[in-house]
Amino acid sequence: EAITVQELANRMAERTSDLVKTLFKMGTPVTATQTIDQDTAELLVTEFGHIIKRVSDSDVEIGVGGEADVDTDLQPRPPVVTIMGHVDHGKTSLLDALRGTDVVAGEAGGITQHIGAYQVTLKSGAKISFLDTPGHEAFTEMRARGATITDIVVIVVAGDDGLMPQTIEAINHTKAAGVPMIVAINKMDKPGSDANKIRTALLQHDVQVEAMGGEVQDVEVSALKKTGLDELTDKILLQAELLELRANPDRMAEATVVEAKLDKGKGPLATVLVRRGTLRTGDIFVVGTESGKVRALVNDKGQQVKEAGPSVPVEVLGLTGVPMAGDNLAVVENEARAREVALYRQQVATAKRTTSAPASLESMFSAISATKAVEFPCVIKADVHGSVEAIVSAVNKLSTDDIKVRVLHSGVGGITESDVTLARASGAPIIGFNVRPNAKAREAAQQAGVALKYYDIIYDLLDEMKLAMAGKLGPEY
Ligand code: GDP
């Protein structure tokens, strides 16, 4: 099947003009709205260093939401932001404080309702959407399901505490997703807070803030005293501008489920974030393997609304069942079509369940060797700090011109569920040096088909990695 350059650029989150330029260099002169075939698209993706993710079968064969948008139909849309950081560093407080910057909340008289996401309208009229579930677990879980809806991550670090294990995980999960970050140094009202100490500490994790000569924006805030919030929202908007976030509001809506539940009175409810198009009451849709007709839309202020456009979070009533976070909602022409697509997706889901065998240690790396990529991602855990450093440095040296090792995350301690989620989202193996997973992590890895590999001799580790990397490049190299 074919895809337009524009649509591919959207999916890769790259500029269309950059794709056109690269295609030209590859000897394929095309314009943004022209289509290219699968092989050319794959070459292009590889060229850009992305891991190829084929569109799921259901979408290809049924063609839901497949059509590309024409460049001239695209309009600017608000950024979608996720807040991450270590426990107690103030994620929830900051989300609440930012919510308070909304100028329409008061005048509309709505009661704030926690629906999993909210949108604020700033004094300038600019809008920002925030996902209300802080933490990197939910973020990476969504990504593992192919639903990266976050445009910008705000990493919260308590100025009186410093970088903690979950701060580092959050940084690594953000980097693995290729999403730009802004660092919010919180609790600046506390006497012990030292922003410069944080900026310096960030350098050790390859995060260079502007004051340190880098490009990552940082801002000093106090969620408690509500200071620095305007500066933070300004920086979010600046980053959004650089990303040139755009979507076509005039088409059948496509949205992503952020949260879903069964309400005793209202039935199945799902909060969705519209990615493109406009969702309206009366629309017929498919969501995951469920379908439905929009009976009502409720915004984050508890008010019923008639429609929701790009980047707007809204609660949908009228589903046949409860979908999962990360599921794609697509509006379709009629009910027959909705049933057809839902049924097809159910069949695909059943087929996948019955054919996906648990990962064996022998099949290590096989999952990733199936995808063509110029990167070799991995997660490294070891028993002591010195080993972590030595291994990371040694595996990085295995990189060649053809294939680059990319350590998504490394750390001291046993293999956790969070490591597995990250590995799964990037199709990476987890390498344990003198450490083992806990029971939950082992189970999660087996279910997700994430390869776990244990070593106690560093040379064995490096030898096997070399082999796996060679295997990944394939015989043509
Ligand atoms: P989370 O676990 O990251 O969501 O952190 P919380 O938002 O629950 O905050 C943890 C604790 O830090 C709470 O007791 C907050 O009141 C406090 N806190 C959060 N932000 C600030 C701040 O800017 N200044 C001070 N002094 N305390 C804060």
Short mmCIF file of C-alpha atoms and ligand atoms in Angstrom, two decimals:
data_model
loop_
_atom_site.label_atom_id
_atom_site.label_comp_id
_atom_site.label_asym_id
_atom_site.label_seq_id
_atom_site.Cartn_x
_atom_site.Cartn_y
_atom_site.Cartn_z
CA GLU A 1 0.00 0.00 0.00
CA ALA A 2 1.04 3.61 -0.49
CA ILE A 3 1.26 6.58 1.82
CA THR A 4 1.66 10.29 1.17
CA VAL A 5 4.86 12.01 2.23
CA GLN A 6 2.80 14.33 4.41
CA GLU A 7 1.12 11.49 6.27
CA LEU A 8 4.41 9.66 6.78
CA ALA A 9 5.92 12.87 8.15
CA ASN A 10 3.03 13.14 10.59
CA ARG A 11 3.52 9.59 11.78
CA MET A 12 7.25 10.07 12.14
CA ALA A 13 6.76 13.46 13.79
CA GLU A 14 9.20 14.94 11.32
CA ARG A 15 8.93 17.96 9.08
CA THR A 16 7.44 17.23 5.67
CA SER A 17 10.05 19.43 4.01
CA ASP A 18 12.85 17.34 5.56
CA LEU A 19 11.31 14.18 4.17
CA VAL A 20 10.95 15.69 0.73
CA LYS A 21 14.58 16.80 0.86
CA THR A 22 15.79 13.36 1.88
CA LEU A 23 13.68 11.70 -0.79
CA PHE A 24 15.18 14.02 -3.37
CA LYS A 25 18.68 13.01 -2.25
CA MET A 26 17.62 9.36 -2.49
CA GLY A 27 16.67 10.01 -6.10
CA THR A 28 12.90 10.10 -5.59
CA PRO A 29 11.70 13.62 -6.31
CA VAL A 30 8.13 13.91 -4.97
CA THR A 31 5.96 16.58 -3.41
CA ALA A 32 4.37 16.43 0.04
CA THR A 33 0.98 15.28 -1.20
CA GLN A 34 2.26 12.58 -3.55
CA THR A 35 2.26 8.97 -2.44
CA ILE A 36 5.29 6.73 -2.13
CA ASP A 37 5.33 2.95 -1.93
CA GLN A 38 6.01 0.83 1.15
CA ASP A 39 9.63 0.10 0.24
CA THR A 40 10.50 3.74 -0.29
CA ALA A 41 8.69 4.63 2.95
CA GLU A 42 10.72 2.04 4.85
CA LEU A 43 13.96 3.28 3.36
CA LEU A 44 13.05 6.77 4.34
CA VAL A 45 12.18 5.76 7.89
CA THR A 46 15.48 3.90 8.20
CA GLU A 47 17.23 6.94 6.80
CA PHE A 48 15.73 8.99 9.58
CA GLY A 49 16.87 6.42 12.13
CA HIS A 50 13.43 5.39 13.19
CA ILE A 51 12.40 1.91 14.03
CA ILE A 52 9.87 0.83 11.51
CA LYS A 53 6.47 0.23 12.92
CA ARG A 54 4.08 -1.05 10.36
CA VAL A 55 0.56 0.17 10.76
CA SER A 56 -1.51 -2.51 12.45
CA ASP A 57 -3.23 -4.98 10.14
CA SER A 58 -6.69 -3.88 11.11
CA ASP A 59 -6.01 -0.32 10.10
CA VAL A 60 -4.36 -1.31 6.84
CA GLU A 61 -7.02 -3.72 5.75
CA ILE A 62 -10.02 -1.85 6.92
CA GLY A 63 -8.63 1.55 6.15
CA VAL A 64 -9.91 3.29 9.24
CA GLY A 65 -8.47 6.76 9.53
CA GLY A 66 -5.99 5.94 6.83
CA GLU A 67 -6.34 8.95 4.60
CA ALA A 68 -3.74 11.62 4.82
CA ASP A 69 -4.48 15.26 5.44
CA VAL A 70 -3.59 17.83 2.83
CA ASP A 71 -1.08 20.35 4.08
CA THR A 72 -3.40 23.30 3.52
CA ASP A 73 -6.06 21.71 5.78
CA LEU A 74 -3.73 21.59 8.75
CA GLN A 75 -4.18 24.13 11.52
CA PRO A 76 -2.13 24.77 14.66
CA ARG A 77 -3.22 22.68 17.63
CA PRO A 78 -2.42 23.01 21.36
CA PRO A 79 0.45 20.91 22.78
CA VAL A 80 -0.24 17.85 24.93
CA VAL A 81 1.94 17.72 28.03
CA THR A 82 2.78 14.96 30.52
CA ILE A 83 4.39 15.64 33.89
CA MET A 84 6.88 13.14 35.26
CA GLY A 85 9.32 12.97 38.12
CA HIS A 86 10.22 11.27 41.39
CA VAL A 87 7.56 10.62 44.00
CA ASP A 88 6.93 13.61 46.29
CA HIS A 89 8.76 16.05 44.03
CA GLY A 90 5.46 17.79 43.34
CA LYS A 91 3.92 16.35 40.15
CA THR A 92 0.38 16.41 41.50
CA SER A 93 0.83 19.82 43.11
CA LEU A 94 2.17 21.22 39.84
CA LEU A 95 -0.71 19.74 37.84
CA ASP A 96 -3.13 21.37 40.27
CA ALA A 97 -1.29 24.69 40.17
CA LEU A 98 -1.24 24.71 36.36
CA ARG A 99 -4.91 23.91 36.31
CA GLY A 100 -5.39 27.05 38.34
CA THR A 101 -3.89 29.15 35.53
CA ASP A 102 -6.99 28.50 33.41
CA VAL A 103 -8.87 31.73 32.78
CA VAL A 104 -12.13 30.15 31.63
CA ALA A 105 -12.62 27.71 34.52
CA GLY A 106 -13.94 30.39 36.86
CA GLU A 107 -16.16 32.31 34.49
CA ALA A 108 -17.72 29.18 33.00
CA GLY A 109 -18.80 28.15 36.47
CA GLY A 110 -17.97 24.52 35.85
CA ILE A 111 -16.74 22.24 38.58
CA THR A 112 -13.34 20.79 37.79
CA GLN A 113 -13.72 17.17 37.05
CA HIS A 114 -10.88 14.70 36.93
CA ILE A 115 -11.33 12.92 33.65
CA GLY A 116 -7.68 11.98 33.08
CA ALA A 117 -6.71 15.10 31.18
CA TYR A 118 -7.52 18.79 31.18
CA GLN A 119 -6.98 21.82 29.03
CA VAL A 120 -6.13 25.31 30.23
CA THR A 121 -6.70 28.54 28.36
CA LEU A 122 -4.07 31.10 29.30
CA LYS A 123 -4.52 34.88 29.52
CA SER A 124 -3.08 35.20 26.03
CA GLY A 125 -5.77 32.86 24.72
CA ALA A 126 -3.25 30.09 24.05
CA LYS A 127 -4.25 26.61 25.15
CA ILE A 128 -2.29 23.71 26.65
CA SER A 129 -3.58 20.20 27.33
CA PHE A 130 -2.22 18.23 30.27
CA LEU A 131 -2.49 14.51 30.84
CA ASP A 132 -3.57 14.12 34.42
CA THR A 133 -1.87 10.80 35.16
CA PRO A 134 1.61 11.76 36.25
CA GLY A 135 4.50 9.35 36.05
CA HIS A 136 6.40 7.52 33.41
CA GLU A 137 4.66 4.16 33.82
CA ALA A 138 1.42 5.33 32.21
CA PHE A 139 3.36 7.27 29.57
CA THR A 140 5.46 4.29 28.53
CA GLU A 141 2.54 1.89 28.76
CA MET A 142 0.73 4.04 26.22
CA ARG A 143 3.80 4.14 24.02
CA ALA A 144 4.14 0.37 24.20
CA ARG A 145 0.62 0.25 22.81
CA GLY A 146 1.65 2.50 19.95
CA ALA A 147 -0.08 5.59 21.29
CA THR A 148 2.35 8.42 21.88
CA ILE A 149 0.09 11.40 22.33
CA THR A 150 2.42 13.46 24.50
CA ASP A 151 4.17 16.27 22.63
CA ILE A 152 6.22 17.62 25.52
CA VAL A 153 7.29 16.15 28.88
CA VAL A 154 7.81 18.31 31.95
CA ILE A 155 10.27 16.65 34.32
CA VAL A 156 9.74 17.84 37.88
CA VAL A 157 12.72 17.84 40.22
CA ALA A 158 12.48 19.05 43.80
CA GLY A 159 15.15 21.71 44.22
CA ASP A 160 15.80 20.63 47.80
CA ASP A 161 16.25 16.97 46.92
CA GLY A 162 18.03 16.39 43.61
CA LEU A 163 17.90 13.71 40.95
CA MET A 164 16.36 10.53 42.30
CA PRO A 165 15.90 7.09 40.68
CA GLN A 166 12.49 7.91 39.24
CA THR A 167 13.75 11.25 37.93
CA ILE A 168 16.38 9.38 35.97
CA GLU A 169 13.84 6.82 34.77
CA ALA A 170 11.57 9.63 33.66
CA ILE A 171 14.42 11.25 31.73
CA ASN A 172 15.30 7.97 30.05
CA HIS A 173 11.71 7.09 29.20
CA THR A 174 11.29 10.54 27.68
CA LYS A 175 14.47 10.23 25.64
CA ALA A 176 13.49 6.75 24.47
CA ALA A 177 10.22 8.17 23.18
CA GLY A 178 12.02 11.00 21.42
CA VAL A 179 9.80 13.59 23.09
CA PRO A 180 11.33 16.96 24.03
CA MET A 181 11.54 17.76 27.74
CA ILE A 182 11.40 20.84 29.91
CA VAL A 183 12.81 20.63 33.44
CA ALA A 184 10.77 22.27 36.20
CA ILE A 185 12.86 22.76 39.32
CA ASN A 186 10.19 22.77 42.01
CA LYS A 187 9.97 23.76 45.68
CA MET A 188 12.06 26.87 45.08
CA ASP A 189 10.24 28.43 48.05
CA LYS A 190 12.11 26.05 50.35
CA PRO A 191 15.28 27.49 51.88
CA GLY A 192 17.34 24.40 51.05
CA SER A 193 16.55 24.50 47.33
CA ASP A 194 19.49 24.87 44.95
CA ALA A 195 18.59 25.08 41.26
CA ASN A 196 22.18 25.17 40.07
CA LYS A 197 22.97 21.96 41.86
CA ILE A 198 20.12 20.33 39.88
CA ARG A 199 21.36 21.79 36.59
CA THR A 200 24.81 20.39 37.22
CA ALA A 201 23.48 17.00 38.27
CA LEU A 202 21.46 16.82 35.04
CA LEU A 203 24.68 16.97 33.03
CA GLN A 204 25.59 13.52 34.31
CA HIS A 205 22.48 12.21 32.61
CA ASP A 206 23.13 13.98 29.32
CA VAL A 207 20.55 16.63 29.93
CA GLN A 208 22.05 20.02 29.18
CA VAL A 209 19.87 22.92 30.13
CA GLU A 210 20.30 26.28 28.44
CA ALA A 211 22.33 27.76 31.29
CA MET A 212 24.79 24.90 30.81
CA GLY A 213 25.09 25.55 27.09
CA GLY A 214 22.48 22.99 26.09
CA GLU A 215 19.07 23.18 24.50
CA VAL A 216 16.79 21.85 27.20
CA GLN A 217 14.68 24.58 28.75
CA ASP A 218 14.43 24.73 32.52
CA VAL A 219 12.38 26.83 34.87
CA GLU A 220 12.33 27.42 38.61
CA VAL A 221 8.89 27.02 40.11
CA SER A 222 7.01 26.58 43.34
CA ALA A 223 3.83 24.60 42.95
CA LEU A 224 2.96 25.54 46.51
CA LYS A 225 3.45 29.31 46.22
CA LYS A 226 2.40 29.26 42.55
CA THR A 227 5.50 31.03 41.30
CA GLY A 228 7.18 30.49 37.93
CA LEU A 229 4.01 29.07 36.40
CA ASP A 230 3.73 31.73 33.68
CA GLU A 231 7.32 31.14 32.76
CA LEU A 232 6.69 27.41 32.59
CA THR A 233 3.64 27.78 30.33
CA ASP A 234 5.58 30.26 28.15
CA LYS A 235 8.34 27.70 27.71
CA ILE A 236 5.86 24.96 26.90
CA LEU A 237 4.33 27.18 24.21
CA LEU A 238 7.76 28.07 22.84
CA GLN A 239 8.64 24.40 22.59
CA ALA A 240 5.28 23.71 20.96
CA GLU A 241 5.99 26.38 18.36
CA LEU A 242 9.27 24.69 17.48
CA LEU A 243 7.40 21.42 17.02
CA GLU A 244 4.94 23.04 14.58
CA LEU A 245 2.05 21.02 15.97
CA ARG A 246 -0.78 20.93 13.48
CA ALA A 247 -3.89 18.89 12.75
CA ASN A 248 -6.87 19.01 10.42
CA PRO A 249 -9.99 19.82 12.45
CA ASP A 250 -12.37 19.31 9.51
CA ARG A 251 -12.57 15.55 9.15
CA MET A 252 -14.02 12.54 10.90
CA ALA A 253 -12.37 12.42 14.30
CA GLU A 254 -9.58 10.18 15.46
CA ALA A 255 -8.76 10.14 19.14
CA THR A 256 -6.78 8.20 21.73
CA VAL A 257 -8.25 6.77 24.92
CA VAL A 258 -6.56 8.26 27.96
CA GLU A 259 -8.69 6.64 30.63
CA ALA A 260 -11.75 4.39 30.66
CA LYS A 261 -14.07 2.97 33.29
CA LEU A 262 -17.49 1.52 33.92
CA ASP A 263 -19.79 3.98 35.66
CA LYS A 264 -22.76 2.47 37.50
CA GLY A 265 -25.17 5.11 36.27
CA LYS A 266 -23.74 6.18 32.92
CA GLY A 267 -22.30 2.89 31.68
CA PRO A 268 -18.90 2.64 29.97
CA LEU A 269 -17.04 5.97 29.90
CA ALA A 270 -13.84 6.86 28.11
CA THR A 271 -11.81 10.02 28.23
CA VAL A 272 -10.26 10.59 24.86
CA LEU A 273 -7.87 13.13 23.48
CA VAL A 274 -8.73 14.10 19.93
CA ARG A 275 -5.73 13.81 17.62
CA ARG A 276 -7.33 15.07 14.44
CA GLY A 277 -10.77 15.94 13.17
CA THR A 278 -13.67 17.01 15.36
CA LEU A 279 -15.66 14.61 17.51
CA ARG A 280 -19.37 15.40 17.74
CA THR A 281 -22.42 14.05 19.52
CA GLY A 282 -24.16 11.55 17.27
CA ASP A 283 -20.89 10.36 15.69
CA ILE A 284 -20.58 6.62 15.17
CA PHE A 285 -17.21 5.21 16.11
CA VAL A 286 -14.98 2.22 16.73
CA VAL A 287 -12.70 2.21 19.75
CA GLY A 288 -10.34 -0.72 20.18
CA THR A 289 -12.59 -3.72 19.75
CA GLU A 290 -15.68 -1.81 20.92
CA SER A 291 -17.98 0.46 18.99
CA GLY A 292 -20.61 3.03 19.82
CA LYS A 293 -22.40 6.26 19.09
CA VAL A 294 -21.54 9.45 20.95
CA ARG A 295 -24.47 10.08 23.29
CA ALA A 296 -22.85 12.96 25.12
CA LEU A 297 -19.47 14.68 25.45
CA VAL A 298 -18.39 16.09 28.81
CA ASN A 299 -15.39 18.38 29.20
CA ASP A 300 -12.93 18.69 32.09
CA LYS A 301 -15.17 21.33 33.70
CA GLY A 302 -18.04 18.90 33.93
CA GLN A 303 -19.98 20.63 31.17
CA GLN A 304 -21.68 18.96 28.25
CA VAL A 305 -20.24 20.08 24.94
CA LYS A 306 -21.39 19.46 21.37
CA GLU A 307 -17.94 18.88 19.90
CA ALA A 308 -14.24 18.51 20.62
CA GLY A 309 -11.41 19.38 18.23
CA PRO A 310 -7.69 18.48 18.08
CA SER A 311 -5.87 18.20 21.45
CA VAL A 312 -9.13 18.61 23.37
CA PRO A 313 -9.71 16.03 26.12
CA VAL A 314 -13.31 14.96 26.49
CA GLU A 315 -15.30 12.21 28.17
CA VAL A 316 -17.37 10.14 25.77
CA LEU A 317 -20.67 8.51 26.70
CA GLY A 318 -22.31 5.90 24.50
CA LEU A 319 -19.81 3.04 24.27
CA THR A 320 -20.75 -0.63 24.01
CA GLY A 321 -17.97 -1.64 26.39
CA VAL A 322 -14.94 -0.34 28.26
CA PRO A 323 -11.89 0.20 26.01
CA MET A 324 -8.27 0.33 27.19
CA ALA A 325 -5.99 3.31 27.64
CA GLY A 326 -4.07 3.77 24.41
CA ASP A 327 -6.87 2.43 22.21
CA ASN A 328 -7.58 4.32 19.05
CA LEU A 329 -11.04 5.80 18.55
CA ALA A 330 -12.04 6.43 14.95
CA VAL A 331 -15.30 7.85 13.68
CA VAL A 332 -16.76 5.85 10.80
CA GLU A 333 -19.56 6.42 8.28
CA ASN A 334 -22.24 4.17 9.69
CA GLU A 335 -23.10 1.47 12.23
CA ALA A 336 -22.60 -1.43 9.85
CA ARG A 337 -19.07 -0.24 9.24
CA ALA A 338 -18.46 0.21 12.98
CA ARG A 339 -19.56 -3.37 13.69
CA GLU A 340 -17.45 -4.70 10.84
CA VAL A 341 -14.30 -2.97 12.04
CA ALA A 342 -14.88 -3.89 15.70
CA LEU A 343 -15.41 -7.53 14.75
CA TYR A 344 -12.30 -7.54 12.61
CA ARG A 345 -10.26 -6.09 15.44
CA GLN A 346 -11.64 -8.70 17.85
CA GLN A 347 -10.55 -11.45 15.48
CA VAL A 348 -7.09 -9.95 15.13
CA ALA A 349 -6.81 -9.66 18.92
CA THR A 350 -7.83 -13.30 19.39
CA ALA A 351 -5.39 -14.47 16.73
CA LYS A 352 -2.58 -12.54 18.38
CA ARG A 353 -3.37 -14.02 21.80
CA THR A 354 -3.26 -17.56 20.50
CA THR A 355 -0.11 -17.22 18.42
CA SER A 356 2.18 -15.18 20.64
CA ALA A 357 4.29 -17.78 22.40
CA PRO A 358 6.14 -16.78 25.54
CA ALA A 359 9.65 -15.54 24.94
CA SER A 360 12.40 -18.04 25.58
CA LEU A 361 15.91 -17.09 26.54
CA GLU A 362 17.19 -18.78 23.40
CA SER A 363 15.13 -16.50 21.25
CA MET A 364 16.90 -13.56 22.77
CA PHE A 365 16.96 -10.52 20.56
CA SER A 366 14.81 -12.26 17.95
CA ALA A 367 11.96 -9.85 18.50
CA ILE A 368 14.09 -6.91 17.61
CA SER A 369 16.06 -8.59 14.88
CA ALA A 370 12.78 -8.84 13.00
CA THR A 371 12.58 -5.08 12.67
CA LYS A 372 14.95 -3.27 10.40
CA ALA A 373 16.69 -0.54 12.31
CA VAL A 374 19.98 1.21 12.57
CA GLU A 375 19.75 1.27 16.33
CA PHE A 376 20.22 -1.48 18.84
CA PRO A 377 18.27 -0.48 21.94
CA CYS A 378 18.81 -2.17 25.31
CA VAL A 379 18.16 -1.75 29.02
CA ILE A 380 21.01 -2.56 31.41
CA LYS A 381 20.72 -3.41 35.09
CA ALA A 382 23.58 -4.47 37.35
CA ASP A 383 24.32 -5.11 41.00
CA VAL A 384 26.75 -2.30 41.65
CA HIS A 385 27.33 1.18 40.28
CA GLY A 386 30.83 0.38 38.97
CA SER A 387 29.49 -2.51 36.87
CA VAL A 388 26.74 -0.37 35.39
CA GLU A 389 29.25 2.22 34.28
CA ALA A 390 31.70 -0.31 32.90
CA ILE A 391 29.02 -2.16 30.93
CA VAL A 392 27.38 0.95 29.51
CA SER A 393 30.73 2.25 28.39
CA ALA A 394 31.75 -1.11 26.87
CA VAL A 395 28.49 -1.70 24.98
CA ASN A 396 28.51 1.82 23.62
CA LYS A 397 31.88 1.03 22.10
CA LEU A 398 30.27 -1.82 20.14
CA SER A 399 28.54 0.77 17.94
CA THR A 400 29.63 0.83 14.32
CA ASP A 401 28.76 3.03 11.36
CA ASP A 402 25.94 0.64 10.49
CA ILE A 403 24.41 0.06 13.88
CA LYS A 404 24.36 2.12 17.03
CA VAL A 405 23.89 0.74 20.52
CA ARG A 406 21.35 2.79 22.40
CA VAL A 407 21.18 2.24 26.15
CA LEU A 408 17.64 3.35 26.93
CA HIS A 409 18.09 3.03 30.64
CA SER A 410 20.69 1.70 33.04
CA GLY A 411 20.75 1.39 36.76
CA VAL A 412 21.65 -0.47 39.89
CA GLY A 413 19.25 -3.11 41.19
CA GLY A 414 16.95 -5.90 40.12
CA ILE A 415 14.91 -5.82 36.91
CA THR A 416 11.55 -4.16 37.54
CA GLU A 417 8.20 -3.93 35.76
CA SER A 418 9.06 -0.39 34.77
CA ASP A 419 12.20 -1.68 32.99
CA VAL A 420 10.03 -4.21 31.15
CA THR A 421 7.53 -1.59 30.03
CA LEU A 422 10.32 0.58 28.69
CA ALA A 423 11.99 -2.34 26.92
CA ARG A 424 8.71 -3.43 25.40
CA ALA A 425 7.90 0.04 24.09
CA SER A 426 11.22 0.14 22.25
CA GLY A 427 11.53 -3.54 21.34
CA ALA A 428 14.69 -3.79 23.43
CA PRO A 429 16.18 -6.69 25.42
CA ILE A 430 16.98 -6.31 29.10
CA ILE A 431 20.47 -7.25 30.19
CA GLY A 432 21.00 -8.18 33.81
CA PHE A 433 24.49 -8.36 35.22
CA ASN A 434 24.49 -10.25 38.50
CA VAL A 435 20.83 -9.30 38.95
CA ARG A 436 17.50 -11.01 38.31
CA PRO A 437 13.96 -9.75 37.77
CA ASN A 438 11.39 -9.86 40.53
CA ALA A 439 8.42 -12.19 40.01
CA LYS A 440 6.14 -9.50 38.59
CA ALA A 441 8.75 -8.26 36.17
CA ARG A 442 9.49 -11.79 34.98
CA GLU A 443 5.82 -12.42 34.35
CA ALA A 444 5.41 -9.09 32.55
CA ALA A 445 8.43 -9.80 30.36
CA GLN A 446 7.11 -13.19 29.42
CA GLN A 447 3.70 -11.80 28.50
CA ALA A 448 5.16 -8.96 26.47
CA GLY A 449 7.80 -11.11 24.78
CA VAL A 450 10.63 -9.01 26.16
CA ALA A 451 13.97 -10.84 26.09
CA LEU A 452 15.72 -11.11 29.46
CA LYS A 453 19.36 -12.08 29.49
CA TYR A 454 21.58 -12.60 32.52
CA TYR A 455 25.36 -12.54 32.74
CA ASP A 456 28.04 -12.67 35.36
CA ILE A 457 31.01 -12.29 33.02
CA ILE A 458 31.27 -9.05 31.09
CA TYR A 459 33.10 -10.62 28.10
CA ASP A 460 30.25 -13.09 27.57
CA LEU A 461 27.84 -10.22 27.59
CA LEU A 462 29.81 -8.27 25.00
CA ASP A 463 30.37 -11.32 22.77
CA GLU A 464 26.68 -12.17 22.67
CA MET A 465 25.74 -8.61 22.04
CA LYS A 466 28.12 -8.42 19.11
CA LEU A 467 26.55 -11.53 17.63
CA ALA A 468 23.05 -10.21 18.15
CA MET A 469 23.97 -6.92 16.52
CA ALA A 470 25.50 -8.69 13.53
CA GLY A 471 22.38 -10.83 13.25
CA LYS A 472 20.26 -7.76 13.31
CA LEU A 473 22.04 -6.19 10.40
CA GLY A 474 21.40 -9.27 8.32
CA PRO A 475 23.52 -11.03 5.69
CA GLU A 476 23.39 -8.19 3.18
CA TYR A 477 25.81 -6.14 5.26
P1 GDP B 1 4.06 13.89 43.71
O1 GDP B 1 4.22 12.62 44.49
O2 GDP B 1 5.23 14.11 42.79
O3 GDP B 1 2.76 14.01 42.99
O4 GDP B 1 4.17 15.09 44.77
P2 GDP B 1 3.02 15.95 45.46
O5 GDP B 1 2.47 16.95 44.55
O6 GDP B 1 2.07 15.02 46.13
O7 GDP B 1 3.86 16.73 46.54
C1 GDP B 1 4.58 16.08 47.58
C2 GDP B 1 4.74 16.98 48.78
O8 GDP B 1 5.51 18.11 48.45
C3 GDP B 1 3.41 17.52 49.29
O9 GDP B 1 3.45 17.54 50.67
C4 GDP B 1 3.36 18.93 48.70
O10 GDP B 1 2.61 19.79 49.51
C5 GDP B 1 4.81 19.31 48.72
N1 GDP B 1 5.11 20.29 47.66
C6 GDP B 1 4.83 20.20 46.34
N2 GDP B 1 5.26 21.29 45.68
C7 GDP B 1 5.84 22.09 46.60
C8 GDP B 1 6.48 23.37 46.55
O11 GDP B 1 6.61 24.02 45.49
N3 GDP B 1 6.98 23.86 47.70
C9 GDP B 1 6.88 23.19 48.88
N4 GDP B 1 7.40 23.76 49.97
N5 GDP B 1 6.26 22.01 48.99
C10 GDP B 1 5.75 21.45 47.87
#
